[in-house]
mmCIF file with all atom_site columns, C-alpha atoms in Angstrom:
data_model
loop_
_atom_site.group_PDB
_atom_site.id
_atom_site.type_symbol
_atom_site.label_atom_id
_atom_site.label_alt_id
_atom_site.label_comp_id
_atom_site.label_asym_id
_atom_site.label_entity_id
_atom_site.label_seq_id
_atom_site.pdbx_PDB_ins_code
_atom_site.Cartn_x
_atom_site.Cartn_y
_atom_site.Cartn_z
_atom_site.occupancy
_atom_site.B_iso_or_equiv
_atom_site.pdbx_formal_charge
_atom_site.auth_seq_id
_atom_site.auth_comp_id
_atom_site.auth_asym_id
_atom_site.auth_atom_id
_atom_site.pdbx_PDB_model_num
ATOM 1   C CA . MET A 1 1   ? 99.485  -83.905  15.938  1.00 52.00 ? 1   MET A CA 1
ATOM 2   C CA . ARG A 1 2   ? 100.594 -85.228  12.447  1.00 57.00 ? 2   ARG A CA 1
ATOM 3   C CA . LYS A 1 3   ? 98.048  -87.470  12.803  1.00 56.00 ? 3   LYS A CA 1
ATOM 4   C CA . LEU A 1 4   ? 95.214  -86.090  13.893  1.00 57.00 ? 4   LEU A CA 1
ATOM 5   C CA . LEU A 1 5   ? 95.983  -83.024  10.647  1.00 63.00 ? 5   LEU A CA 1
ATOM 6   C CA . PRO A 1 6   ? 93.843  -84.843  7.873   1.00 62.00 ? 6   PRO A CA 1
ATOM 7   C CA . ALA A 1 7   ? 90.875  -85.525  9.984   1.00 58.00 ? 7   ALA A CA 1
ATOM 8   C CA . LEU A 1 8   ? 91.019  -81.693  11.489  1.00 62.00 ? 8   LEU A CA 1
ATOM 9   C CA . LEU A 1 9   ? 91.420  -81.275  7.814   1.00 66.00 ? 9   LEU A CA 1
ATOM 10  C CA . ALA A 1 10  ? 88.837  -83.774  6.547   1.00 64.00 ? 10  ALA A CA 1
ATOM 11  C CA . ILE A 1 11  ? 86.660  -82.219  8.983   1.00 66.00 ? 11  ILE A CA 1
ATOM 12  C CA . ALA A 1 12  ? 86.967  -78.294  8.249   1.00 69.00 ? 12  ALA A CA 1
ATOM 13  C CA . VAL A 1 13  ? 86.947  -78.953  4.557   1.00 68.00 ? 13  VAL A CA 1
ATOM 14  C CA . ALA A 1 14  ? 82.914  -81.151  4.661   1.00 69.00 ? 14  ALA A CA 1
ATOM 15  C CA . ALA A 1 15  ? 81.969  -78.122  7.137   1.00 70.00 ? 15  ALA A CA 1
ATOM 16  C CA . ALA A 1 16  ? 83.023  -75.290  4.506   1.00 73.00 ? 16  ALA A CA 1
ATOM 17  C CA . VAL A 1 17  ? 80.633  -77.279  2.062   1.00 70.00 ? 17  VAL A CA 1
ATOM 18  C CA . VAL A 1 18  ? 77.968  -77.223  4.405   1.00 72.00 ? 18  VAL A CA 1
ATOM 19  C CA . LEU A 1 19  ? 77.959  -73.801  4.599   1.00 71.00 ? 19  LEU A CA 1
ATOM 20  C CA . LEU A 1 20  ? 78.788  -73.109  0.635   1.00 70.00 ? 20  LEU A CA 1
ATOM 21  C CA . VAL A 1 21  ? 76.559  -75.369  -0.600  1.00 79.00 ? 21  VAL A CA 1
ATOM 22  C CA . GLU A 1 22  ? 73.389  -73.759  0.257   1.00 87.00 ? 22  GLU A CA 1
ATOM 23  C CA . PRO A 1 23  ? 70.663  -76.647  -0.477  1.00 88.00 ? 23  PRO A CA 1
ATOM 24  C CA . LEU A 1 24  ? 73.598  -78.658  1.850   1.00 88.00 ? 24  LEU A CA 1
ATOM 25  C CA . ARG A 1 25  ? 73.231  -76.428  4.165   1.00 90.00 ? 25  ARG A CA 1
ATOM 26  C CA . THR A 1 26  ? 68.830  -75.720  4.731   1.00 92.00 ? 26  THR A CA 1
ATOM 27  C CA . ALA A 1 27  ? 68.368  -79.566  4.284   1.00 92.00 ? 27  ALA A CA 1
ATOM 28  C CA . LEU A 1 28  ? 70.979  -80.412  7.328   1.00 91.00 ? 28  LEU A CA 1
ATOM 29  C CA . SER A 1 29  ? 69.163  -78.208  9.228   1.00 92.00 ? 29  SER A CA 1
ATOM 30  C CA . HIS A 1 30  ? 65.174  -79.651  8.427   1.00 93.00 ? 30  HIS A CA 1
ATOM 31  C CA . ALA A 1 31  ? 67.697  -82.868  9.998   1.00 92.00 ? 31  ALA A CA 1
ATOM 32  C CA . LEU A 1 32  ? 68.364  -81.272  12.909  1.00 91.00 ? 32  LEU A CA 1
ATOM 33  C CA . HIS A 1 33  ? 65.028  -80.101  13.317  1.00 90.00 ? 33  HIS A CA 1
ATOM 34  C CA . GLY A 1 34  ? 63.030  -83.136  12.649  1.00 90.00 ? 34  GLY A CA 1
ATOM 35  C CA . ASP A 1 35  ? 60.988  -80.980  9.381   1.00 91.00 ? 35  ASP A CA 1
ATOM 36  C CA . VAL A 1 36  ? 60.195  -84.450  7.045   1.00 90.00 ? 36  VAL A CA 1
ATOM 37  C CA . ASP A 1 37  ? 58.034  -82.206  5.565   1.00 92.00 ? 37  ASP A CA 1
ATOM 38  C CA . ALA A 1 38  ? 59.742  -78.860  4.919   1.00 95.00 ? 38  ALA A CA 1
ATOM 39  C CA . LEU A 1 39  ? 63.397  -81.676  4.049   1.00 95.00 ? 39  LEU A CA 1
ATOM 40  C CA . GLN A 1 40  ? 60.447  -83.872  1.731   1.00 94.00 ? 40  GLN A CA 1
ATOM 41  C CA . LEU A 1 41  ? 59.301  -81.230  -0.724  1.00 95.00 ? 41  LEU A CA 1
ATOM 42  C CA . GLN A 1 42  ? 62.986  -79.652  -0.735  1.00 95.00 ? 42  GLN A CA 1
ATOM 43  C CA . LEU A 1 43  ? 64.471  -82.913  -2.320  1.00 94.00 ? 43  LEU A CA 1
ATOM 44  C CA . GLN A 1 44  ? 61.450  -83.033  -3.820  1.00 94.00 ? 44  GLN A CA 1
ATOM 45  C CA . ASP A 1 45  ? 61.483  -79.907  -5.656  1.00 94.00 ? 45  ASP A CA 1
ATOM 46  C CA . LEU A 1 46  ? 65.349  -80.393  -6.351  1.00 92.00 ? 46  LEU A CA 1
ATOM 47  C CA . GLY A 1 47  ? 64.153  -83.164  -8.999  1.00 90.00 ? 47  GLY A CA 1
ATOM 48  C CA . VAL A 1 48  ? 67.786  -85.611  -10.007 1.00 89.00 ? 48  VAL A CA 1
ATOM 49  C CA . ALA A 1 49  ? 69.658  -83.407  -7.707  1.00 92.00 ? 49  ALA A CA 1
ATOM 50  C CA . GLY A 1 50  ? 67.389  -84.172  -4.310  1.00 93.00 ? 50  GLY A CA 1
ATOM 51  C CA . ALA A 1 51  ? 69.158  -87.508  -4.041  1.00 95.00 ? 51  ALA A CA 1
ATOM 52  C CA . LEU A 1 52  ? 72.729  -86.252  -3.561  1.00 93.00 ? 52  LEU A CA 1
ATOM 53  C CA . VAL A 1 53  ? 71.180  -83.409  -1.274  1.00 94.00 ? 53  VAL A CA 1
ATOM 54  C CA . LEU A 1 54  ? 70.539  -86.808  1.091   1.00 95.00 ? 54  LEU A CA 1
ATOM 55  C CA . VAL A 1 55  ? 73.949  -88.451  0.114   1.00 94.00 ? 55  VAL A CA 1
ATOM 56  C CA . ALA A 1 56  ? 75.704  -85.538  1.405   1.00 93.00 ? 56  ALA A CA 1
ATOM 57  C CA . ILE A 1 57  ? 73.651  -84.790  4.320   1.00 93.00 ? 57  ILE A CA 1
ATOM 58  C CA . ILE A 1 58  ? 73.621  -89.046  5.739   1.00 94.00 ? 58  ILE A CA 1
ATOM 59  C CA . LEU A 1 59  ? 77.078  -88.398  4.926   1.00 92.00 ? 59  LEU A CA 1
ATOM 60  C CA . VAL A 1 60  ? 77.056  -85.414  7.155   1.00 90.00 ? 60  VAL A CA 1
ATOM 61  C CA . HIS A 1 61  ? 75.498  -87.161  10.268  1.00 89.00 ? 61  HIS A CA 1
ATOM 62  C CA . ALA A 1 62  ? 79.243  -88.972  10.442  1.00 87.00 ? 62  ALA A CA 1
ATOM 63  C CA . VAL A 1 63  ? 79.844  -85.530  12.122  1.00 83.00 ? 63  VAL A CA 1
ATOM 64  C CA . VAL A 1 64  ? 76.317  -84.380  12.510  1.00 84.00 ? 64  VAL A CA 1
ATOM 65  C CA . ILE A 1 65  ? 74.109  -86.069  14.880  1.00 83.00 ? 65  ILE A CA 1
ATOM 66  C CA . PHE A 1 66  ? 70.971  -86.453  14.080  1.00 87.00 ? 66  PHE A CA 1
ATOM 67  C CA . PRO A 1 67  ? 68.264  -88.810  13.751  1.00 87.00 ? 67  PRO A CA 1
ATOM 68  C CA . ALA A 1 68  ? 69.203  -91.247  11.075  1.00 87.00 ? 68  ALA A CA 1
ATOM 69  C CA . GLU A 1 69  ? 65.093  -92.426  11.147  1.00 88.00 ? 69  GLU A CA 1
ATOM 70  C CA . ILE A 1 70  ? 64.591  -88.455  9.080   1.00 93.00 ? 70  ILE A CA 1
ATOM 71  C CA . PRO A 1 71  ? 66.167  -88.885  5.634   1.00 94.00 ? 71  PRO A CA 1
ATOM 72  C CA . ASN A 1 72  ? 65.917  -92.729  5.869   1.00 94.00 ? 72  ASN A CA 1
ATOM 73  C CA . ALA A 1 73  ? 61.812  -91.595  5.934   1.00 93.00 ? 73  ALA A CA 1
ATOM 74  C CA . VAL A 1 74  ? 61.952  -89.175  3.985   1.00 95.00 ? 74  VAL A CA 1
ATOM 75  C CA . ALA A 1 75  ? 63.693  -90.831  1.092   1.00 95.00 ? 75  ALA A CA 1
ATOM 76  C CA . GLY A 1 76  ? 61.444  -93.956  1.523   1.00 94.00 ? 76  GLY A CA 1
ATOM 77  C CA . LEU A 1 77  ? 58.324  -90.712  1.166   1.00 92.00 ? 77  LEU A CA 1
ATOM 78  C CA . VAL A 1 78  ? 59.958  -88.957  -1.835  1.00 94.00 ? 78  VAL A CA 1
ATOM 79  C CA . TYR A 1 79  ? 61.507  -91.734  -3.711  1.00 94.00 ? 79  TYR A CA 1
ATOM 80  C CA . GLY A 1 80  ? 59.937  -94.603  -3.056  1.00 92.00 ? 80  GLY A CA 1
ATOM 81  C CA . PHE A 1 81  ? 61.157  -98.614  -0.995  1.00 93.00 ? 81  PHE A CA 1
ATOM 82  C CA . ALA A 1 82  ? 63.058  -99.911  -3.749  1.00 94.00 ? 82  ALA A CA 1
ATOM 83  C CA . VAL A 1 83  ? 64.709  -97.250  -4.858  1.00 95.00 ? 83  VAL A CA 1
ATOM 84  C CA . ALA A 1 84  ? 64.793  -95.391  -1.498  1.00 95.00 ? 84  ALA A CA 1
ATOM 85  C CA . LEU A 1 85  ? 66.545  -98.308  0.907   1.00 96.00 ? 85  LEU A CA 1
ATOM 86  C CA . PRO A 1 86  ? 69.949  -98.942  -1.699  1.00 96.00 ? 86  PRO A CA 1
ATOM 87  C CA . ILE A 1 87  ? 71.011  -95.289  -1.852  1.00 96.00 ? 87  ILE A CA 1
ATOM 88  C CA . VAL A 1 88  ? 70.573  -94.667  1.583   1.00 96.00 ? 88  VAL A CA 1
ATOM 89  C CA . MET A 1 89  ? 71.552  -98.320  2.380   1.00 96.00 ? 89  MET A CA 1
ATOM 90  C CA . ALA A 1 90  ? 74.424  -97.671  0.705   1.00 96.00 ? 90  ALA A CA 1
ATOM 91  C CA . ALA A 1 91  ? 75.372  -94.017  1.677   1.00 95.00 ? 91  ALA A CA 1
ATOM 92  C CA . TRP A 1 92  ? 75.018  -95.463  5.481   1.00 95.00 ? 92  TRP A CA 1
ATOM 93  C CA . THR A 1 93  ? 77.326  -97.643  4.846   1.00 95.00 ? 93  THR A CA 1
ATOM 94  C CA . ALA A 1 94  ? 80.195  -94.920  4.050   1.00 94.00 ? 94  ALA A CA 1
ATOM 95  C CA . SER A 1 95  ? 79.022  -92.757  6.600   1.00 93.00 ? 95  SER A CA 1
ATOM 96  C CA . GLY A 1 96  ? 79.400  -94.902  8.650   1.00 93.00 ? 96  GLY A CA 1
ATOM 97  C CA . LEU A 1 97  ? 83.606  -95.952  7.184   1.00 94.00 ? 97  LEU A CA 1
ATOM 98  C CA . ILE A 1 98  ? 83.638  -91.966  7.056   1.00 91.00 ? 98  ILE A CA 1
ATOM 99  C CA . ALA A 1 99  ? 82.754  -91.806  10.912  1.00 90.00 ? 99  ALA A CA 1
ATOM 100 C CA . TYR A 1 100 ? 85.778  -95.104  11.909  1.00 91.00 ? 100 TYR A CA 1
ATOM 101 C CA . TYR A 1 101 ? 88.301  -93.353  10.367  1.00 88.00 ? 101 TYR A CA 1
ATOM 102 C CA . LEU A 1 102 ? 87.725  -90.382  12.313  1.00 86.00 ? 102 LEU A CA 1
ATOM 103 C CA . GLY A 1 103 ? 87.441  -92.489  15.303  1.00 84.00 ? 103 GLY A CA 1
ATOM 104 C CA . VAL A 1 104 ? 90.764  -93.982  13.789  1.00 83.00 ? 104 VAL A CA 1
ATOM 105 C CA . ARG A 1 105 ? 93.105  -90.953  13.524  1.00 78.00 ? 105 ARG A CA 1
ATOM 106 C CA . ILE A 1 106 ? 91.010  -89.102  15.945  1.00 76.00 ? 106 ILE A CA 1
ATOM 107 C CA . GLY A 1 107 ? 89.674  -91.891  18.798  1.00 68.00 ? 107 GLY A CA 1
ATOM 108 C CA . ARG A 1 108 ? 88.096  -91.214  21.822  1.00 68.00 ? 108 ARG A CA 1
ATOM 109 C CA . PRO A 1 109 ? 88.576  -87.292  22.729  1.00 72.00 ? 109 PRO A CA 1
ATOM 110 C CA . LEU A 1 110 ? 86.106  -86.786  19.430  1.00 65.00 ? 110 LEU A CA 1
ATOM 111 C CA . ALA A 1 111 ? 83.107  -88.364  20.580  1.00 67.00 ? 111 ALA A CA 1
ATOM 112 C CA . VAL A 1 112 ? 83.254  -87.614  23.805  1.00 70.00 ? 112 VAL A CA 1
ATOM 113 C CA . ARG A 1 113 ? 83.127  -83.941  22.133  1.00 70.00 ? 113 ARG A CA 1
ATOM 114 C CA . LEU A 1 114 ? 80.291  -85.209  19.345  1.00 63.00 ? 114 LEU A CA 1
ATOM 115 C CA . ALA A 1 115 ? 77.694  -87.740  21.853  1.00 62.00 ? 115 ALA A CA 1
ATOM 116 C CA . GLY A 1 116 ? 79.136  -87.225  26.124  1.00 70.00 ? 116 GLY A CA 1
ATOM 117 C CA . GLU A 1 117 ? 80.790  -89.077  27.585  1.00 74.00 ? 117 GLU A CA 1
ATOM 118 C CA . GLU A 1 118 ? 76.893  -91.496  29.243  1.00 72.00 ? 118 GLU A CA 1
ATOM 119 C CA . ARG A 1 119 ? 76.973  -92.158  24.797  1.00 68.00 ? 119 ARG A CA 1
ATOM 120 C CA . VAL A 1 120 ? 80.402  -93.427  24.993  1.00 70.00 ? 120 VAL A CA 1
ATOM 121 C CA . GLU A 1 121 ? 80.524  -95.103  27.666  1.00 72.00 ? 121 GLU A CA 1
ATOM 122 C CA . THR A 1 122 ? 77.086  -97.140  26.562  1.00 68.00 ? 122 THR A CA 1
ATOM 123 C CA . ALA A 1 123 ? 78.678  -97.308  23.690  1.00 68.00 ? 123 ALA A CA 1
ATOM 124 C CA . GLU A 1 124 ? 82.605  -98.696  24.844  1.00 69.00 ? 124 GLU A CA 1
ATOM 125 C CA . GLN A 1 125 ? 80.453  -101.404 26.905  1.00 68.00 ? 125 GLN A CA 1
ATOM 126 C CA . MET A 1 126 ? 78.699  -102.715 23.942  1.00 66.00 ? 126 MET A CA 1
ATOM 127 C CA . ILE A 1 127 ? 81.585  -103.087 21.292  1.00 68.00 ? 127 ILE A CA 1
ATOM 128 C CA . GLY A 1 128 ? 84.521  -102.585 23.178  1.00 58.00 ? 128 GLY A CA 1
ATOM 129 C CA . ARG A 1 129 ? 85.304  -106.194 22.791  1.00 55.00 ? 129 ARG A CA 1
ATOM 130 C CA . GLY A 1 130 ? 84.381  -105.655 18.723  1.00 54.00 ? 130 GLY A CA 1
ATOM 131 C CA . GLY A 1 131 ? 83.065  -109.457 18.647  1.00 73.00 ? 131 GLY A CA 1
ATOM 132 C CA . ALA A 1 132 ? 81.317  -109.663 15.828  1.00 81.00 ? 132 ALA A CA 1
ATOM 133 C CA . LEU A 1 133 ? 77.724  -110.465 17.336  1.00 79.00 ? 133 LEU A CA 1
ATOM 134 C CA . ALA A 1 134 ? 78.263  -106.936 19.797  1.00 78.00 ? 134 ALA A CA 1
ATOM 135 C CA . LEU A 1 135 ? 78.557  -105.114 16.994  1.00 84.00 ? 135 LEU A CA 1
ATOM 136 C CA . ILE A 1 136 ? 75.199  -105.511 15.159  1.00 83.00 ? 136 ILE A CA 1
ATOM 137 C CA . MET A 1 137 ? 73.768  -105.501 18.639  1.00 80.00 ? 137 MET A CA 1
ATOM 138 C CA . SER A 1 138 ? 74.634  -101.953 18.818  1.00 78.00 ? 138 SER A CA 1
ATOM 139 C CA . ARG A 1 139 ? 73.640  -100.621 15.905  1.00 82.00 ? 139 ARG A CA 1
ATOM 140 C CA . LEU A 1 140 ? 70.719  -102.161 16.239  1.00 80.00 ? 140 LEU A CA 1
ATOM 141 C CA . ILE A 1 141 ? 69.472  -100.773 18.907  1.00 75.00 ? 141 ILE A CA 1
ATOM 142 C CA . PRO A 1 142 ? 67.958  -97.207  17.856  1.00 67.00 ? 142 PRO A CA 1
ATOM 143 C CA . PHE A 1 143 ? 70.534  -95.353  21.575  1.00 65.00 ? 143 PHE A CA 1
ATOM 144 C CA . VAL A 1 144 ? 73.044  -96.277  20.341  1.00 70.00 ? 144 VAL A CA 1
ATOM 145 C CA . PRO A 1 145 ? 74.408  -93.137  17.395  1.00 77.00 ? 145 PRO A CA 1
ATOM 146 C CA . PHE A 1 146 ? 75.538  -94.344  14.484  1.00 84.00 ? 146 PHE A CA 1
ATOM 147 C CA . SER A 1 147 ? 79.084  -92.763  14.211  1.00 84.00 ? 147 SER A CA 1
ATOM 148 C CA . LEU A 1 148 ? 79.373  -92.791  17.949  1.00 82.00 ? 148 LEU A CA 1
ATOM 149 C CA . VAL A 1 149 ? 79.885  -97.308  16.243  1.00 84.00 ? 149 VAL A CA 1
ATOM 150 C CA . GLY A 1 150 ? 81.759  -96.269  13.942  1.00 87.00 ? 150 GLY A CA 1
ATOM 151 C CA . TYR A 1 151 ? 84.590  -94.020  16.020  1.00 84.00 ? 151 TYR A CA 1
ATOM 152 C CA . ILE A 1 152 ? 84.473  -96.333  18.910  1.00 83.00 ? 152 ILE A CA 1
ATOM 153 C CA . ALA A 1 153 ? 85.084  -99.134  16.727  1.00 85.00 ? 153 ALA A CA 1
ATOM 154 C CA . GLY A 1 154 ? 88.078  -96.669  15.342  1.00 85.00 ? 154 GLY A CA 1
ATOM 155 C CA . ALA A 1 155 ? 89.688  -95.840  18.491  1.00 81.00 ? 155 ALA A CA 1
ATOM 156 C CA . THR A 1 156 ? 89.839  -99.987  19.460  1.00 78.00 ? 156 THR A CA 1
ATOM 157 C CA . ARG A 1 157 ? 90.994  -100.257 15.828  1.00 81.00 ? 157 ARG A CA 1
ATOM 158 C CA . VAL A 1 158 ? 88.010  -103.323 15.548  1.00 84.00 ? 158 VAL A CA 1
ATOM 159 C CA . PRO A 1 159 ? 88.314  -104.620 11.609  1.00 88.00 ? 159 PRO A CA 1
ATOM 160 C CA . VAL A 1 160 ? 87.109  -102.231 9.307   1.00 91.00 ? 160 VAL A CA 1
ATOM 161 C CA . TRP A 1 161 ? 86.156  -105.296 7.073   1.00 92.00 ? 161 TRP A CA 1
ATOM 162 C CA . ARG A 1 162 ? 84.459  -106.544 10.501  1.00 90.00 ? 162 ARG A CA 1
ATOM 163 C CA . TYR A 1 163 ? 82.607  -103.834 10.475  1.00 91.00 ? 163 TYR A CA 1
ATOM 164 C CA . THR A 1 164 ? 81.392  -102.482 7.997   1.00 94.00 ? 164 THR A CA 1
ATOM 165 C CA . TRP A 1 165 ? 79.874  -106.008 7.475   1.00 94.00 ? 165 TRP A CA 1
ATOM 166 C CA . THR A 1 166 ? 78.209  -106.491 11.060  1.00 91.00 ? 166 THR A CA 1
ATOM 167 C CA . SER A 1 167 ? 77.063  -102.350 10.048  1.00 91.00 ? 167 SER A CA 1
ATOM 168 C CA . PHE A 1 168 ? 75.916  -103.567 7.123   1.00 94.00 ? 168 PHE A CA 1
ATOM 169 C CA . VAL A 1 169 ? 73.218  -106.484 9.036   1.00 92.00 ? 169 VAL A CA 1
ATOM 170 C CA . GLY A 1 170 ? 72.643  -104.359 12.057  1.00 88.00 ? 170 GLY A CA 1
ATOM 171 C CA . VAL A 1 171 ? 71.355  -101.316 10.797  1.00 91.00 ? 171 VAL A CA 1
ATOM 172 C CA . LEU A 1 172 ? 69.981  -102.847 7.932   1.00 93.00 ? 172 LEU A CA 1
ATOM 173 C CA . PRO A 1 173 ? 65.948  -104.130 10.016  1.00 91.00 ? 173 PRO A CA 1
ATOM 174 C CA . ILE A 1 174 ? 65.840  -100.391 11.702  1.00 89.00 ? 174 ILE A CA 1
ATOM 175 C CA . THR A 1 175 ? 66.967  -99.100  7.988   1.00 93.00 ? 175 THR A CA 1
ATOM 176 C CA . ALA A 1 176 ? 64.427  -100.413 5.852   1.00 93.00 ? 176 ALA A CA 1
ATOM 177 C CA . ALA A 1 177 ? 61.074  -100.235 8.518   1.00 91.00 ? 177 ALA A CA 1
ATOM 178 C CA . ALA A 1 178 ? 61.745  -96.214  8.682   1.00 91.00 ? 178 ALA A CA 1
ATOM 179 C CA . THR A 1 179 ? 62.132  -96.028  5.166   1.00 94.00 ? 179 THR A CA 1
ATOM 180 C CA . TYR A 1 180 ? 59.039  -98.490  3.718   1.00 92.00 ? 180 TYR A CA 1
ATOM 181 C CA . LEU A 1 181 ? 56.522  -96.631  6.396   1.00 90.00 ? 181 LEU A CA 1
ATOM 182 C CA . GLY A 1 182 ? 57.824  -93.246  5.022   1.00 88.00 ? 182 GLY A CA 1
ATOM 183 C CA . HIS A 1 183 ? 56.785  -94.520  1.650   1.00 87.00 ? 183 HIS A CA 1
ATOM 184 C CA . ALA A 1 184 ? 53.956  -95.790  3.062   1.00 86.00 ? 184 ALA A CA 1
ATOM 185 C CA . LEU A 1 185 ? 52.819  -92.516  4.542   1.00 79.00 ? 185 LEU A CA 1
ATOM 186 C CA . ASP A 1 186 ? 51.190  -90.810  1.557   1.00 73.00 ? 186 ASP A CA 1
ATOM 187 C CA . ASP A 1 187 ? 49.263  -93.782  1.094   1.00 70.00 ? 187 ASP A CA 1
ATOM 188 C CA . LEU A 1 188 ? 48.385  -95.966  4.457   1.00 65.00 ? 188 LEU A CA 1
ATOM 189 C CA . SER A 1 189 ? 46.435  -98.908  4.605   1.00 68.00 ? 189 SER A CA 1
ATOM 190 C CA . ALA A 1 190 ? 46.021  -101.652 7.304   1.00 70.00 ? 190 ALA A CA 1
ATOM 191 C CA . SER A 1 191 ? 45.855  -104.339 4.791   1.00 70.00 ? 191 SER A CA 1
ATOM 192 C CA . ASP A 1 192 ? 49.346  -103.569 4.079   1.00 77.00 ? 192 ASP A CA 1
ATOM 193 C CA . PRO A 1 193 ? 51.445  -107.044 5.453   1.00 79.00 ? 193 PRO A CA 1
ATOM 194 C CA . LEU A 1 194 ? 54.906  -104.475 5.227   1.00 78.00 ? 194 LEU A CA 1
ATOM 195 C CA . LEU A 1 195 ? 52.892  -101.348 6.628   1.00 80.00 ? 195 LEU A CA 1
ATOM 196 C CA . TRP A 1 196 ? 52.200  -104.076 9.641   1.00 80.00 ? 196 TRP A CA 1
ATOM 197 C CA . VAL A 1 197 ? 56.196  -105.915 9.429   1.00 83.00 ? 197 VAL A CA 1
ATOM 198 C CA . ALA A 1 198 ? 57.963  -102.394 9.487   1.00 81.00 ? 198 ALA A CA 1
ATOM 199 C CA . ILE A 1 199 ? 56.089  -100.888 13.072  1.00 83.00 ? 199 ILE A CA 1
ATOM 200 C CA . GLY A 1 200 ? 56.967  -104.362 14.233  1.00 83.00 ? 200 GLY A CA 1
ATOM 201 C CA . THR A 1 201 ? 60.092  -104.239 13.105  1.00 81.00 ? 201 THR A CA 1
ATOM 202 C CA . LEU A 1 202 ? 61.054  -100.728 14.753  1.00 79.00 ? 202 LEU A CA 1
ATOM 203 C CA . VAL A 1 203 ? 59.010  -101.952 17.970  1.00 82.00 ? 203 VAL A CA 1
ATOM 204 C CA . LEU A 1 204 ? 60.816  -105.290 17.998  1.00 81.00 ? 204 LEU A CA 1
ATOM 205 C CA . LEU A 1 205 ? 63.809  -103.134 18.282  1.00 77.00 ? 205 LEU A CA 1
ATOM 206 C CA . LEU A 1 206 ? 62.244  -100.514 21.071  1.00 76.00 ? 206 LEU A CA 1
ATOM 207 C CA . VAL A 1 207 ? 61.703  -103.703 23.552  1.00 78.00 ? 207 VAL A CA 1
ATOM 208 C CA . LEU A 1 208 ? 65.382  -104.224 22.687  1.00 73.00 ? 208 LEU A CA 1
ATOM 209 C CA . THR A 1 209 ? 66.459  -101.119 23.660  1.00 69.00 ? 209 THR A CA 1
ATOM 210 C CA . ALA A 1 210 ? 65.010  -100.832 26.937  1.00 68.00 ? 210 ALA A CA 1
ATOM 211 C CA . THR A 1 211 ? 65.642  -104.424 27.147  1.00 70.00 ? 211 THR A CA 1
ATOM 212 C CA . VAL A 1 212 ? 69.314  -103.860 26.761  1.00 62.00 ? 212 VAL A CA 1
ATOM 213 C CA . ALA A 1 213 ? 68.937  -100.570 28.653  1.00 59.00 ? 213 ALA A CA 1
ATOM 214 C CA . ARG A 1 214 ? 67.737  -101.936 32.051  1.00 65.00 ? 214 ARG A CA 1
ATOM 215 C CA . ARG A 1 215 ? 70.288  -104.759 32.694  1.00 62.00 ? 215 ARG A CA 1
ATOM 216 C CA . MET A 1 216 ? 73.404  -102.609 31.748  1.00 54.00 ? 216 MET A CA 1
ATOM 217 C CA . ARG A 1 217 ? 72.280  -100.093 34.666  1.00 58.00 ? 217 ARG A CA 1
ATOM 218 C CA . ARG A 1 218 ? 71.367  -103.151 36.675  1.00 59.00 ? 218 ARG A CA 1
ATOM 219 C CA . SER A 1 219 ? 75.715  -104.487 36.178  1.00 54.00 ? 219 SER A CA 1
ATOM 220 C CA . SER A 1 220 ? 76.100  -101.148 36.891  1.00 51.00 ? 220 SER A CA 1
ATOM 221 C CA . GLN A 1 221 ? 74.616  -100.370 40.119  1.00 50.00 ? 221 GLN A CA 1
ATOM 222 C CA . ARG A 1 222 ? 77.049  -103.825 40.898  1.00 53.00 ? 222 ARG A CA 1
#
């Protein structure tokens, strides 16, 4: 129990901050409800402080699961691709390390409580051996929640450096694609080659997800 106390205390502090800091509480509510327009308006109204709120909700994602593409797209829309991508990549790397730490301290029970048994089993099948390729694939495939990979990696004691660099490399394509699509929403143009690269990346990752899911179902039925 003594080993769990720091992790439980950190979760309690994070919950208190979310409840007490009104802009963060509102922004997290928008993210949970998928309200891109409301989140965009809020961050724009906050000015520079909006970037801090954006980073904060990504950090909170370590214990509150919502679609990661929402803050990424809104960041691109509000701040532009060149500014938004470094911000969200740094924030997601930090969020992933928080999830890893919680996995080390609390392990599988936390993952099951937050993500459900089925998702945990899927993640375990993909990253249980802890190899670099398996970790990168677990990040590339959208149906494995970002923080869940961190819980499992921490619980199975994947080396932290391997976990960190594979997380960065693995989430970069979908993060860049979602951020650029958000950036392009204000002025969509079929002649923009980067727009088609972003769309193609998302389609490719969805196809990869469907293919891996189908193979995993077949292997589980044998």
